[in-house]
PDB file of C-alpha atoms in Angstrom:
ATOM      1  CA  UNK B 189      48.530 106.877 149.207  1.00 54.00           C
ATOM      2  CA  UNK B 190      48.613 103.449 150.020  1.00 58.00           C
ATOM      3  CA  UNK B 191      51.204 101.209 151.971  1.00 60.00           C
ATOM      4  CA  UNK B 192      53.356 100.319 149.409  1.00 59.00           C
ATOM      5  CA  UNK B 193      54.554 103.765 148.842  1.00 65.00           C
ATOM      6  CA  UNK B 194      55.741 103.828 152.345  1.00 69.00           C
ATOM      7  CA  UNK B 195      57.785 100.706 151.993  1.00 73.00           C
ATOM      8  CA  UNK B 196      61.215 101.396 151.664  1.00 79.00           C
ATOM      9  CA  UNK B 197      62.856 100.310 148.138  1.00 82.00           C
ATOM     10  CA  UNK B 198      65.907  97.869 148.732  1.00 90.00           C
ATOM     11  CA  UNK B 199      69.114  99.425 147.475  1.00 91.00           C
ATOM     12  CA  UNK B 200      70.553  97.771 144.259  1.00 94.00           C
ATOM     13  CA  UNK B 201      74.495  96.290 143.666  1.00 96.00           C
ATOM     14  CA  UNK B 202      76.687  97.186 141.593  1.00 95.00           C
ATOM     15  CA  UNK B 203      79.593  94.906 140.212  1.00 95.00           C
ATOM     16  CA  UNK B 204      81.662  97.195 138.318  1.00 95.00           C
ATOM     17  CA  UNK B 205      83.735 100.013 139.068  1.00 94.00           C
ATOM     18  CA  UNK B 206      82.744 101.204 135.559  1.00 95.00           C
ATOM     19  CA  UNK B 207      79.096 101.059 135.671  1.00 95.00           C
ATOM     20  CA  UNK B 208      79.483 102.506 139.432  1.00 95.00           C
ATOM     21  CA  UNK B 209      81.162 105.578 138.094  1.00 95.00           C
ATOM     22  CA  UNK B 210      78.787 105.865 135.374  1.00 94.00           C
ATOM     23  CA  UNK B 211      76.004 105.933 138.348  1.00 94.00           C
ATOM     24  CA  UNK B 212      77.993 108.848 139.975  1.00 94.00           C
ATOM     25  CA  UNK B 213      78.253 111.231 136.760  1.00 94.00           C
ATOM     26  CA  UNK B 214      74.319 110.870 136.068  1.00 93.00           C
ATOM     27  CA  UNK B 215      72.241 114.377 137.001  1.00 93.00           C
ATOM     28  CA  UNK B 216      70.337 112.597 140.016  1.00 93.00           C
ATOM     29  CA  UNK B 217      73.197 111.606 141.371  1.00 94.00           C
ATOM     30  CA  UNK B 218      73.203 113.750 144.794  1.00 94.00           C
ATOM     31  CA  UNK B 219      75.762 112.258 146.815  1.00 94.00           C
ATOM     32  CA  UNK B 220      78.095 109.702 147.386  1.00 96.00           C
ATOM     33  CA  UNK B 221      79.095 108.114 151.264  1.00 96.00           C
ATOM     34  CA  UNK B 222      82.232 106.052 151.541  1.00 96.00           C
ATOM     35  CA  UNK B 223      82.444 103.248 154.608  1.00 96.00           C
ATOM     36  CA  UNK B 224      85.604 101.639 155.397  1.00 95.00           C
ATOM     37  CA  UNK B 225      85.654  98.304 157.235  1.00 93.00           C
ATOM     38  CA  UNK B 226      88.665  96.334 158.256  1.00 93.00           C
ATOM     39  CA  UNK B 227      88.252  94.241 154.993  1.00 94.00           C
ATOM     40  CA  UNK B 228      85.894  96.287 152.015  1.00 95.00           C
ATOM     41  CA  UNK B 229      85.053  99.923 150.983  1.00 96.00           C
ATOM     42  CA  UNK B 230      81.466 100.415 150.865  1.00 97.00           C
ATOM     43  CA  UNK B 231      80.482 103.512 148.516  1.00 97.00           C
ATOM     44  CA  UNK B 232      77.053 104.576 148.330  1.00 96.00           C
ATOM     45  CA  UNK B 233      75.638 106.766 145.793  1.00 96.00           C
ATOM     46  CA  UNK B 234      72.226 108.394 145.932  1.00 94.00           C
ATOM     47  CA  UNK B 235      70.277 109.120 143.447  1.00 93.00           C
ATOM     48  CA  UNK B 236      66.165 110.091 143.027  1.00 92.00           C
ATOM     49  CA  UNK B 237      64.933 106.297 143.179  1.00 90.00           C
ATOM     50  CA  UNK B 238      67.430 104.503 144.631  1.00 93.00           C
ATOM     51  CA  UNK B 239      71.015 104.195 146.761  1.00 95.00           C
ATOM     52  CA  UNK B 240      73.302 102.132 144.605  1.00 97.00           C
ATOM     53  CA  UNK B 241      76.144 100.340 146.609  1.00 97.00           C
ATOM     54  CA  UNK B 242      79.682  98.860 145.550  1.00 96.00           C
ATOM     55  CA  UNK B 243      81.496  96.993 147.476  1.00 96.00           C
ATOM     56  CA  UNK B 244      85.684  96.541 146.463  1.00 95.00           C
ATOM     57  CA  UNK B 245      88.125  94.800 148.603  1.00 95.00           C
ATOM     58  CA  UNK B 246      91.316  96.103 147.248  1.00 93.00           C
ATOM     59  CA  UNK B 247      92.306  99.457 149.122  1.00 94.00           C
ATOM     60  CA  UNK B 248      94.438 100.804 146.355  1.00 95.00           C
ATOM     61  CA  UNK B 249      91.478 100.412 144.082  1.00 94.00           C
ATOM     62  CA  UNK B 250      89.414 101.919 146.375  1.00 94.00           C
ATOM     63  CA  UNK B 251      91.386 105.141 146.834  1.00 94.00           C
ATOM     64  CA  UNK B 252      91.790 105.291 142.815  1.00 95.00           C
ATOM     65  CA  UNK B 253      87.744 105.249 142.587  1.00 94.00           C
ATOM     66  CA  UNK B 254      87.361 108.211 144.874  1.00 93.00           C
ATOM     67  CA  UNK B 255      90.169 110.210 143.422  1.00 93.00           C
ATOM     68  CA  UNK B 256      88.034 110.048 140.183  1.00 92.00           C
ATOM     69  CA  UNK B 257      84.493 110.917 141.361  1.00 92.00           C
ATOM     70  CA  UNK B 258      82.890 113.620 140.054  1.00 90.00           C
ATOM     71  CA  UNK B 259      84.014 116.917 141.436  1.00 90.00           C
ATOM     72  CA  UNK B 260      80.393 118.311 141.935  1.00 88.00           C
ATOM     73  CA  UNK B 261      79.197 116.010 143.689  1.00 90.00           C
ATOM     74  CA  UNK B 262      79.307 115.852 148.198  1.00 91.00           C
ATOM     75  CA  UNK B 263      81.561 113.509 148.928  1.00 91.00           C
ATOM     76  CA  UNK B 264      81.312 112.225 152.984  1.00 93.00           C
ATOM     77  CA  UNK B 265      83.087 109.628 154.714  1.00 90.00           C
ATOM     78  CA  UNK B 266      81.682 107.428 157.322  1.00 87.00           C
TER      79      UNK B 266
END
């Protein structure tokens, strides 16, 4: 074991609502944390290697994208 497997991985972007959602319906997909600022929705999703992040400004948007995550998966809000 050496140090770089105790370095923490950086989590990666993701610029589409499309590709984010594709993200959430893959197996390793364990859960998915939504943070709301005064200006952005944040949602996170976790899977085995790494935490993907998307960032949307438009509210409305944002409450369409968690209407239409995947049922299975925990679902918490920060």
């Amino acid at each position: 074991m050496g140090w770089a497997d105790s370095v923490p991985v950086p989590p990666k972007q993701i610029h589409e609502i499309k590709d984010f959602l594709l993200t959430a319906r893959r197996k390793d997909a364990r859960s998915v944390k939504i943070k709301k600022n005064k200006d952005m929705v944040k949602f996170k999703v976790r899977c085995s290697k790494y935490l993907y992040t998307l960032c949307v400004s438009d509210f409305e948007k944002a409450d369409k994208l968690k209407q239409s995550l995947p049922p299975g998966l925990s679902v918490q809000d920060l």
